[in-house]
Backbone as JSON Lines, residues from 0, in Angstrom:
{"i":0,"aa":"M","n":[-29.86,-12.69,-20.01],"ca":[-29.97,-11.56,-21.22],"c":[-28.27,-11.14,-21.45]}
{"i":1,"aa":"E","n":[-27.47,-11.4,-20.08],"ca":[-26.3,-10.78,-20.21],"c":[-25.37,-11.41,-21.1]}
{"i":2,"aa":"L","n":[-25.77,-12.78,-21.29],"ca":[-24.85,-13.93,-22.04],"c":[-24.76,-13.27,-23.44]}
{"i":3,"aa":"F","n":[-25.69,-12.98,-24.25],"ca":[-25.7,-12.39,-25.25],"c":[-24.94,-10.97,-25.69]}
{"i":4,"aa":"A","n":[-24.9,-10.16,-24.5],"ca":[-24.33,-8.77,-24.63],"c":[-22.98,-9.07,-24.24]}
{"i":5,"aa":"D","n":[-22.4,-10.19,-23.8],"ca":[-21.2,-10.39,-23.49],"c":[-20.18,-10.34,-24.66]}
{"i":6,"aa":"T","n":[-19.12,-9.46,-24.45],"ca":[-18.16,-9.27,-25.56],"c":[-17.28,-10.44,-25.59]}
{"i":7,"aa":"D","n":[-17.15,-11.66,-24.89],"ca":[-16.56,-12.66,-25.11],"c":[-17.15,-13.74,-25.94]}
{"i":8,"aa":"W","n":[-18.24,-13.6,-26.41],"ca":[-18.98,-14.38,-27.17],"c":[-18.14,-14.46,-28.52]}
{"i":9,"aa":"T","n":[-17.77,-15.71,-28.96],"ca":[-16.97,-15.88,-29.96],"c":[-17.66,-16.94,-31.09]}
{"i":10,"aa":"F","n":[-16.84,-16.86,-32.41],"ca":[-17.54,-17.9,-33.18],"c":[-17.33,-19.41,-32.58]}
{"i":11,"aa":"G","n":[-16.24,-19.6,-31.99],"ca":[-16.06,-20.72,-31.2],"c":[-17.18,-21.38,-30.33]}
{"i":12,"aa":"Y","n":[-17.71,-20.44,-29.43],"ca":[-18.77,-20.43,-28.65],"c":[-19.84,-20.77,-29.51]}
{"i":13,"aa":"F","n":[-20.17,-20.3,-30.67],"ca":[-21.33,-20.65,-31.4],"c":[-21.22,-21.99,-31.97]}
{"i":14,"aa":"L","n":[-20.23,-22.4,-32.53],"ca":[-19.94,-23.84,-33.08],"c":[-20.17,-24.59,-31.92]}
{"i":15,"aa":"L","n":[-19.73,-24.52,-30.7],"ca":[-19.88,-25.37,-29.43],"c":[-21.3,-25.51,-29.22]}
{"i":16,"aa":"G","n":[-22.09,-24.42,-29.43],"ca":[-23.51,-24.49,-29.2],"c":[-24.27,-25.27,-30.38]}
{"i":17,"aa":"V","n":[-23.93,-24.95,-31.39],"ca":[-24.25,-25.84,-32.63],"c":[-24.06,-27.43,-32.28]}
{"i":18,"aa":"L","n":[-22.96,-27.36,-31.95],"ca":[-22.62,-28.9,-31.52],"c":[-23.46,-29.78,-30.32]}
{"i":19,"aa":"Y","n":[-23.52,-28.9,-29.43],"ca":[-24.36,-29.33,-28.41],"c":[-25.73,-29.68,-28.79]}
{"i":20,"aa":"I","n":[-26.72,-28.77,-29.51],"ca":[-27.84,-28.96,-30.1],"c":[-27.99,-30.01,-31.1]}
{"i":21,"aa":"F","n":[-26.84,-30.37,-31.8],"ca":[-26.9,-31.42,-32.93],"c":[-26.81,-32.72,-32.1]}
{"i":22,"aa":"M","n":[-25.93,-32.68,-31.05],"ca":[-25.66,-34.05,-30.31],"c":[-27.11,-34.11,-29.5]}
{"i":23,"aa":"F","n":[-27.85,-33.1,-29.03],"ca":[-28.93,-33.51,-28.41],"c":[-30.12,-33.96,-29.26]}
{"i":24,"aa":"V","n":[-30.13,-33.43,-30.66],"ca":[-31.21,-33.83,-31.4],"c":[-30.75,-35.36,-31.81]}
{"i":25,"aa":"V","n":[-29.67,-35.61,-32.14],"ca":[-29.22,-37.06,-32.41],"c":[-29.73,-38.04,-31.17]}
{"i":26,"aa":"W","n":[-29.45,-37.72,-30.01],"ca":[-29.77,-38.45,-28.94],"c":[-31.29,-38.7,-28.82]}
{"i":27,"aa":"F","n":[-31.84,-37.53,-28.97],"ca":[-33.45,-37.51,-28.76],"c":[-34.0,-38.53,-30.0]}
{"i":28,"aa":"W","n":[-33.52,-38.32,-31.3],"ca":[-34.1,-39.43,-32.24],"c":[-33.54,-40.51,-31.94]}
{"i":29,"aa":"L","n":[-32.41,-40.98,-31.63],"ca":[-32.16,-42.44,-31.06],"c":[-33.01,-42.89,-29.76]}
{"i":30,"aa":"L","n":[-33.17,-42.01,-28.87],"ca":[-34.2,-42.49,-27.92],"c":[-35.69,-42.63,-28.4]}
{"i":31,"aa":"V","n":[-36.17,-41.99,-29.28],"ca":[-37.69,-42.19,-29.84],"c":[-37.36,-43.38,-30.6]}
{"i":32,"aa":"N","n":[-36.41,-43.8,-31.13],"ca":[-36.4,-45.05,-31.92],"c":[-36.03,-46.02,-31.11]}
{"i":33,"aa":"V","n":[-35.32,-46.09,-30.05],"ca":[-35.34,-47.19,-28.93],"c":[-36.7,-47.41,-28.3]}
{"i":34,"aa":"F","n":[-37.28,-46.29,-27.82],"ca":[-38.44,-46.41,-27.11],"c":[-39.59,-47.2,-28.06]}
{"i":35,"aa":"N","n":[-39.46,-46.79,-29.42],"ca":[-40.39,-47.24,-30.22],"c":[-40.26,-48.88,-30.31]}
{"i":36,"aa":"D","n":[-38.91,-49.21,-30.7],"ca":[-38.88,-50.74,-30.86],"c":[-38.91,-51.32,-29.53]}
{"i":37,"aa":"L","n":[-38.56,-50.89,-28.39],"ca":[-38.92,-51.43,-26.93],"c":[-40.26,-51.54,-26.82]}
{"i":38,"aa":"F","n":[-41.26,-50.7,-26.85],"ca":[-42.62,-51.06,-26.75],"c":[-43.53,-51.63,-27.67]}
{"i":39,"aa":"R","n":[-42.78,-51.92,-28.92],"ca":[-43.59,-52.7,-29.88],"c":[-43.07,-54.23,-29.66]}
{"i":40,"aa":"R","n":[-42.24,-54.64,-28.96],"ca":[-41.6,-55.89,-28.85],"c":[-42.56,-56.83,-27.95]}
{"i":41,"aa":"H","n":[-42.85,-57.82,-28.58],"ca":[-43.69,-58.84,-27.97],"c":[-43.08,-60.13,-27.35]}
{"i":42,"aa":"D","n":[-41.73,-60.02,-27.64],"ca":[-40.76,-61.08,-27.02],"c":[-40.35,-61.15,-25.71]}
{"i":43,"aa":"I","n":[-40.59,-59.83,-24.96],"ca":[-40.17,-59.65,-23.49],"c":[-41.32,-59.07,-23.08]}
{"i":44,"aa":"G","n":[-41.07,-59.36,-21.64],"ca":[-42.59,-58.89,-20.71],"c":[-42.55,-57.48,-20.28]}
{"i":45,"aa":"G","n":[-43.36,-57.13,-19.48],"ca":[-43.52,-55.49,-19.07],"c":[-42.29,-55.21,-18.09]}
{"i":46,"aa":"G","n":[-41.95,-56.4,-17.19],"ca":[-40.9,-55.87,-16.33],"c":[-39.43,-55.42,-16.82]}
{"i":47,"aa":"M","n":[-39.19,-56.21,-18.05],"ca":[-38.08,-56.16,-18.79],"c":[-38.16,-54.73,-19.37]}
{"i":48,"aa":"K","n":[-39.21,-54.4,-20.0],"ca":[-39.52,-53.22,-20.73],"c":[-39.32,-51.97,-19.69]}
{"i":49,"aa":"V","n":[-39.75,-52.32,-18.66],"ca":[-39.66,-51.09,-17.74],"c":[-38.21,-51.08,-17.37]}
{"i":50,"aa":"L","n":[-37.27,-52.12,-17.21],"ca":[-35.88,-52.01,-16.9],"c":[-34.99,-51.42,-17.85]}
{"i":51,"aa":"W","n":[-35.26,-51.85,-19.1],"ca":[-34.55,-51.17,-20.2],"c":[-35.12,-49.71,-20.25]}
{"i":52,"aa":"A","n":[-36.26,-49.24,-20.02],"ca":[-36.57,-47.88,-20.13],"c":[-35.84,-47.07,-18.98]}
{"i":53,"aa":"A","n":[-35.67,-47.69,-17.92],"ca":[-35.31,-47.01,-16.65],"c":[-33.56,-46.78,-16.99]}
{"i":54,"aa":"I","n":[-33.07,-47.78,-17.58],"ca":[-31.69,-47.91,-18.06],"c":[-31.35,-46.82,-19.03]}
{"i":55,"aa":"V","n":[-32.11,-46.7,-20.09],"ca":[-32.19,-45.65,-21.04],"c":[-32.31,-44.13,-20.63]}
{"i":56,"aa":"I","n":[-33.16,-44.25,-19.64],"ca":[-33.48,-42.82,-19.28],"c":[-32.26,-42.28,-18.14]}
{"i":57,"aa":"I","n":[-31.86,-43.22,-17.34],"ca":[-30.9,-42.6,-16.35],"c":[-29.74,-42.44,-16.82]}
{"i":58,"aa":"T","n":[-29.03,-43.18,-17.82],"ca":[-27.72,-43.33,-18.22],"c":[-27.65,-42.51,-19.53]}
{"i":59,"aa":"L","n":[-28.81,-42.12,-20.0],"ca":[-28.66,-41.1,-21.33],"c":[-27.89,-41.74,-22.31]}
{"i":60,"aa":"W","n":[-27.09,-41.03,-22.95],"ca":[-26.24,-41.59,-24.03],"c":[-25.81,-43.09,-24.08]}
{"i":61,"aa":"F","n":[-25.13,-43.42,-22.9],"ca":[-24.84,-44.95,-22.54],"c":[-25.89,-45.69,-22.72]}
{"i":62,"aa":"G","n":[-27.15,-45.67,-22.2],"ca":[-28.08,-46.39,-22.14],"c":[-28.63,-46.89,-23.69]}
{"i":63,"aa":"V","n":[-28.75,-45.76,-24.57],"ca":[-29.23,-45.73,-25.7],"c":[-28.23,-46.6,-26.47]}
{"i":64,"aa":"L","n":[-27.01,-46.32,-26.33],"ca":[-25.91,-47.03,-27.09],"c":[-25.94,-48.44,-26.74]}
{"i":65,"aa":"I","n":[-26.07,-48.67,-25.29],"ca":[-26.14,-50.32,-24.94],"c":[-27.23,-50.87,-25.6]}
{"i":66,"aa":"Y","n":[-28.47,-50.11,-25.49],"ca":[-29.68,-50.94,-26.06],"c":[-29.65,-51.34,-27.46]}
{"i":67,"aa":"I","n":[-28.86,-50.42,-28.23],"ca":[-28.72,-50.45,-29.67],"c":[-27.84,-51.48,-30.04]}
{"i":68,"aa":"L","n":[-26.66,-51.67,-29.02],"ca":[-25.48,-52.65,-29.2],"c":[-26.19,-53.97,-28.77]}
{"i":69,"aa":"V","n":[-26.84,-54.29,-27.91],"ca":[-27.41,-55.51,-27.53],"c":[-28.68,-56.01,-28.47]}
{"i":70,"aa":"N","n":[-29.28,-54.84,-28.86],"ca":[-30.56,-55.49,-29.71],"c":[-30.69,-54.83,-31.06]}
{"i":71,"aa":"G","n":[-29.56,-54.43,-31.5],"ca":[-29.52,-53.99,-32.86],"c":[-29.96,-54.79,-33.93]}
{"i":72,"aa":"R","n":[-29.68,-55.91,-34.16],"ca":[-30.21,-57.1,-35.06],"c":[-31.6,-57.13,-34.91]}
{"i":73,"aa":"G","n":[-32.19,-57.34,-33.64],"ca":[-33.63,-57.44,-33.73],"c":[-34.48,-56.06,-33.97]}
{"i":74,"aa":"M","n":[-33.84,-55.07,-33.73],"ca":[-34.47,-53.64,-34.1],"c":[-34.54,-53.88,-35.71]}
{"i":75,"aa":"A","n":[-33.78,-54.04,-36.22],"ca":[-33.68,-54.38,-37.87],"c":[-34.36,-55.27,-38.43]}
{"i":76,"aa":"E","n":[-34.63,-56.26,-37.61],"ca":[-35.52,-57.24,-38.31],"c":[-37.21,-57.08,-37.77]}
{"i":77,"aa":"R","n":[-37.31,-56.44,-36.76],"ca":[-38.6,-55.88,-36.38],"c":[-38.91,-54.69,-37.22]}
{"i":78,"aa":"N","n":[-38.18,-53.86,-37.57],"ca":[-38.4,-52.88,-38.53],"c":[-38.71,-53.38,-39.97]}
{"i":79,"aa":"Q","n":[-38.05,-54.06,-40.61],"ca":[-38.33,-55.0,-41.91],"c":[-39.39,-55.55,-41.83]}
{"i":80,"aa":"K","n":[-39.89,-56.48,-40.63],"ca":[-41.36,-56.84,-40.46],"c":[-42.38,-55.87,-40.66]}
{"i":81,"aa":"Q","n":[-42.21,-54.9,-39.87],"ca":[-43.27,-53.78,-39.75],"c":[-43.41,-53.13,-41.23]}
{"i":82,"aa":"M","n":[-42.23,-53.0,-41.88],"ca":[-42.32,-52.25,-43.16],"c":[-43.08,-53.08,-44.2]}
{"i":83,"aa":"D","n":[-42.78,-54.74,-44.33],"ca":[-43.28,-55.67,-44.93],"c":[-44.8,-55.61,-44.83]}
{"i":84,"aa":"V","n":[-45.18,-55.65,-43.32],"ca":[-46.73,-55.64,-42.96],"c":[-47.32,-54.25,-43.67]}
{"i":85,"aa":"A","n":[-46.6,-53.19,-43.58],"ca":[-47.11,-51.91,-44.14],"c":[-47.5,-51.72,-45.71]}
{"i":86,"aa":"R","n":[-46.46,-52.75,-46.23],"ca":[-46.6,-52.81,-47.81],"c":[-47.67,-53.28,-48.24]}
{"i":87,"aa":"E","n":[-47.85,-54.71,-47.46],"ca":[-48.88,-55.49,-48.0],"c":[-50.37,-54.72,-47.83]}
{"i":88,"aa":"Q","n":[-50.47,-54.04,-46.43],"ca":[-51.54,-53.41,-45.99],"c":[-52.0,-52.28,-47.28]}
{"i":89,"aa":"M","n":[-51.06,-51.6,-47.46],"ca":[-51.13,-50.66,-48.82],"c":[-51.28,-51.33,-50.13]}
{"i":90,"aa":"R","n":[-50.95,-52.41,-50.51],"ca":[-51.16,-53.21,-51.59],"c":[-52.76,-53.39,-51.5]}
{"i":91,"aa":"G","n":[-52.99,-54.06,-50.41],"ca":[-54.42,-54.37,-50.14],"c":[-55.44,-53.34,-50.24]}
{"i":92,"aa":"A","n":[-55.11,-52.34,-49.86],"ca":[-55.97,-51.08,-49.73],"c":[-56.03,-50.46,-51.32]}
{"i":93,"aa":"A","n":[-54.73,-50.65,-52.1],"ca":[-54.9,-50.11,-53.58],"c":[-55.36,-51.0,-54.35]}
{"i":94,"aa":"G","n":[-55.83,-52.26,-54.18],"ca":[-56.03,-53.56,-54.77],"c":[-54.87,-53.71,-55.7]}
{"i":95,"aa":"Y","n":[-53.72,-54.01,-55.05],"ca":[-52.57,-54.14,-55.97],"c":[-52.05,-55.51,-55.27]}
{"i":96,"aa":"S","n":[-51.86,-56.4,-56.0],"ca":[-51.31,-57.61,-55.18],"c":[-49.83,-58.26,-55.91]}
{"i":97,"aa":"S","n":[-49.37,-59.19,-55.18],"ca":[-47.92,-59.57,-55.68],"c":[-48.33,-60.58,-57.1]}
{"i":98,"aa":"A","n":[-49.54,-61.09,-57.4],"ca":[-49.65,-61.75,-58.44],"c":[-49.73,-60.81,-59.65]}
{"i":99,"aa":"D","n":[-50.49,-59.6,-59.3],"ca":[-50.48,-58.5,-60.51],"c":[-49.02,-58.16,-60.78]}
{"i":100,"aa":"E","n":[-48.18,-57.98,-59.81],"ca":[-46.82,-57.67,-60.1],"c":[-46.22,-58.94,-60.94]}
{"i":101,"aa":"L","n":[-46.23,-60.15,-60.53],"ca":[-45.88,-60.96,-61.22],"c":[-46.1,-61.28,-62.79]}
{"i":102,"aa":"E","n":[-47.66,-60.92,-62.83],"ca":[-48.11,-61.02,-64.26],"c":[-47.5,-59.93,-64.95]}
{"i":103,"aa":"K","n":[-47.35,-58.71,-64.51],"ca":[-46.58,-57.62,-65.19],"c":[-45.1,-57.97,-65.55]}
{"i":104,"aa":"L","n":[-44.36,-58.48,-64.65],"ca":[-42.95,-59.03,-64.78],"c":[-42.88,-60.11,-65.83]}
{"i":105,"aa":"K","n":[-44.0,-61.12,-65.81],"ca":[-43.92,-62.09,-66.91],"c":[-44.12,-61.42,-68.31]}
{"i":106,"aa":"T","n":[-45.02,-60.51,-68.43],"ca":[-45.45,-59.59,-69.55],"c":[-44.05,-58.91,-70.05]}
{"i":107,"aa":"L","n":[-43.32,-58.28,-69.33],"ca":[-42.1,-57.62,-69.47],"c":[-41.17,-58.53,-70.06]}
{"i":108,"aa":"H","n":[-40.9,-59.97,-69.3],"ca":[-39.91,-60.72,-69.87],"c":[-40.13,-61.4,-70.94]}
{"i":109,"aa":"S","n":[-41.38,-61.84,-71.31],"ca":[-41.97,-62.4,-72.73],"c":[-41.7,-61.41,-73.76]}
{"i":110,"aa":"A","n":[-41.85,-59.9,-73.58],"ca":[-41.67,-58.95,-74.54],"c":[-40.19,-58.64,-74.84]}
{"i":111,"aa":"G","n":[-39.47,-59.37,-74.11],"ca":[-37.79,-59.21,-74.17],"c":[-37.32,-57.84,-73.34]}
{"i":112,"aa":"T","n":[-37.86,-57.2,-72.9],"ca":[-37.79,-56.05,-72.01],"c":[-36.85,-56.27,-70.76]}
{"i":113,"aa":"L","n":[-37.08,-57.36,-70.05],"ca":[-36.18,-57.85,-68.93],"c":[-35.57,-59.26,-69.48]}
{"i":114,"aa":"S","n":[-34.31,-59.22,-69.07],"ca":[-33.51,-60.45,-69.25],"c":[-33.79,-61.54,-68.33]}
{"i":115,"aa":"D","n":[-33.2,-62.78,-68.53],"ca":[-33.49,-63.91,-67.58],"c":[-33.05,-63.52,-66.34]}
{"i":116,"aa":"D","n":[-32.1,-63.06,-65.91],"ca":[-31.48,-62.64,-64.86],"c":[-32.47,-61.68,-63.91]}
{"i":117,"aa":"E","n":[-32.59,-60.42,-64.76],"ca":[-33.35,-59.37,-64.49],"c":[-34.75,-59.87,-63.95]}
{"i":118,"aa":"Y","n":[-35.31,-60.76,-64.61],"ca":[-36.71,-61.33,-64.31],"c":[-36.45,-62.17,-63.11]}
{"i":119,"aa":"A","n":[-35.44,-62.99,-62.88],"ca":[-35.39,-63.97,-61.85],"c":[-35.29,-63.1,-60.61]}
{"i":120,"aa":"K","n":[-34.24,-61.97,-60.38],"ca":[-34.35,-61.18,-59.5],"c":[-35.63,-60.54,-58.96]}
{"i":121,"aa":"A","n":[-36.07,-59.93,-60.01],"ca":[-37.23,-59.16,-59.78],"c":[-38.45,-60.16,-59.02]}
{"i":122,"aa":"K","n":[-38.55,-61.2,-59.74],"ca":[-39.45,-62.39,-59.11],"c":[-39.23,-62.55,-57.79]}
{"i":123,"aa":"A","n":[-37.86,-62.8,-57.55],"ca":[-37.4,-63.06,-56.12],"c":[-37.89,-62.09,-55.08]}
{"i":124,"aa":"N","n":[-37.76,-60.8,-55.71],"ca":[-38.16,-59.46,-54.71],"c":[-39.63,-59.42,-54.48]}
{"i":125,"aa":"V","n":[-40.44,-59.95,-55.35],"ca":[-41.8,-59.98,-55.21],"c":[-42.29,-60.86,-54.41]}
{"i":126,"aa":"L","n":[-41.75,-62.15,-54.55],"ca":[-42.0,-63.43,-53.66],"c":[-41.53,-63.25,-52.31]}
{"i":127,"aa":"G","n":[-40.47,-62.17,-52.11],"ca":[-40.04,-62.15,-50.71],"c":[-38.74,-62.95,-50.51]}
């Protein structure tokens, strides 16, 4: 409690404290993302997962950054794949399919609302 009553407490110390908190929040967010990616991977075994988890926990910032550097592309691909699966599950639950979307695009194109280029781009997005 003596820390807060200290007369040497300045605005600079406050900003430094805010920076420390910000850096901790960023590290924790990255740590959660790394562990999320690490434990949903199917291409590595349990021993390798334990090794990566130990590296990340023991070396803190350095471990998180190494994991992202080594596996960054794979993390992005796995995230994209998970989003695609979730999107298809949502479409299935809502009774909405790619065929419905293609039909709507065809109707908009034939009505002249979409140009040929816009129609081709939208159709490519729907088909993946």
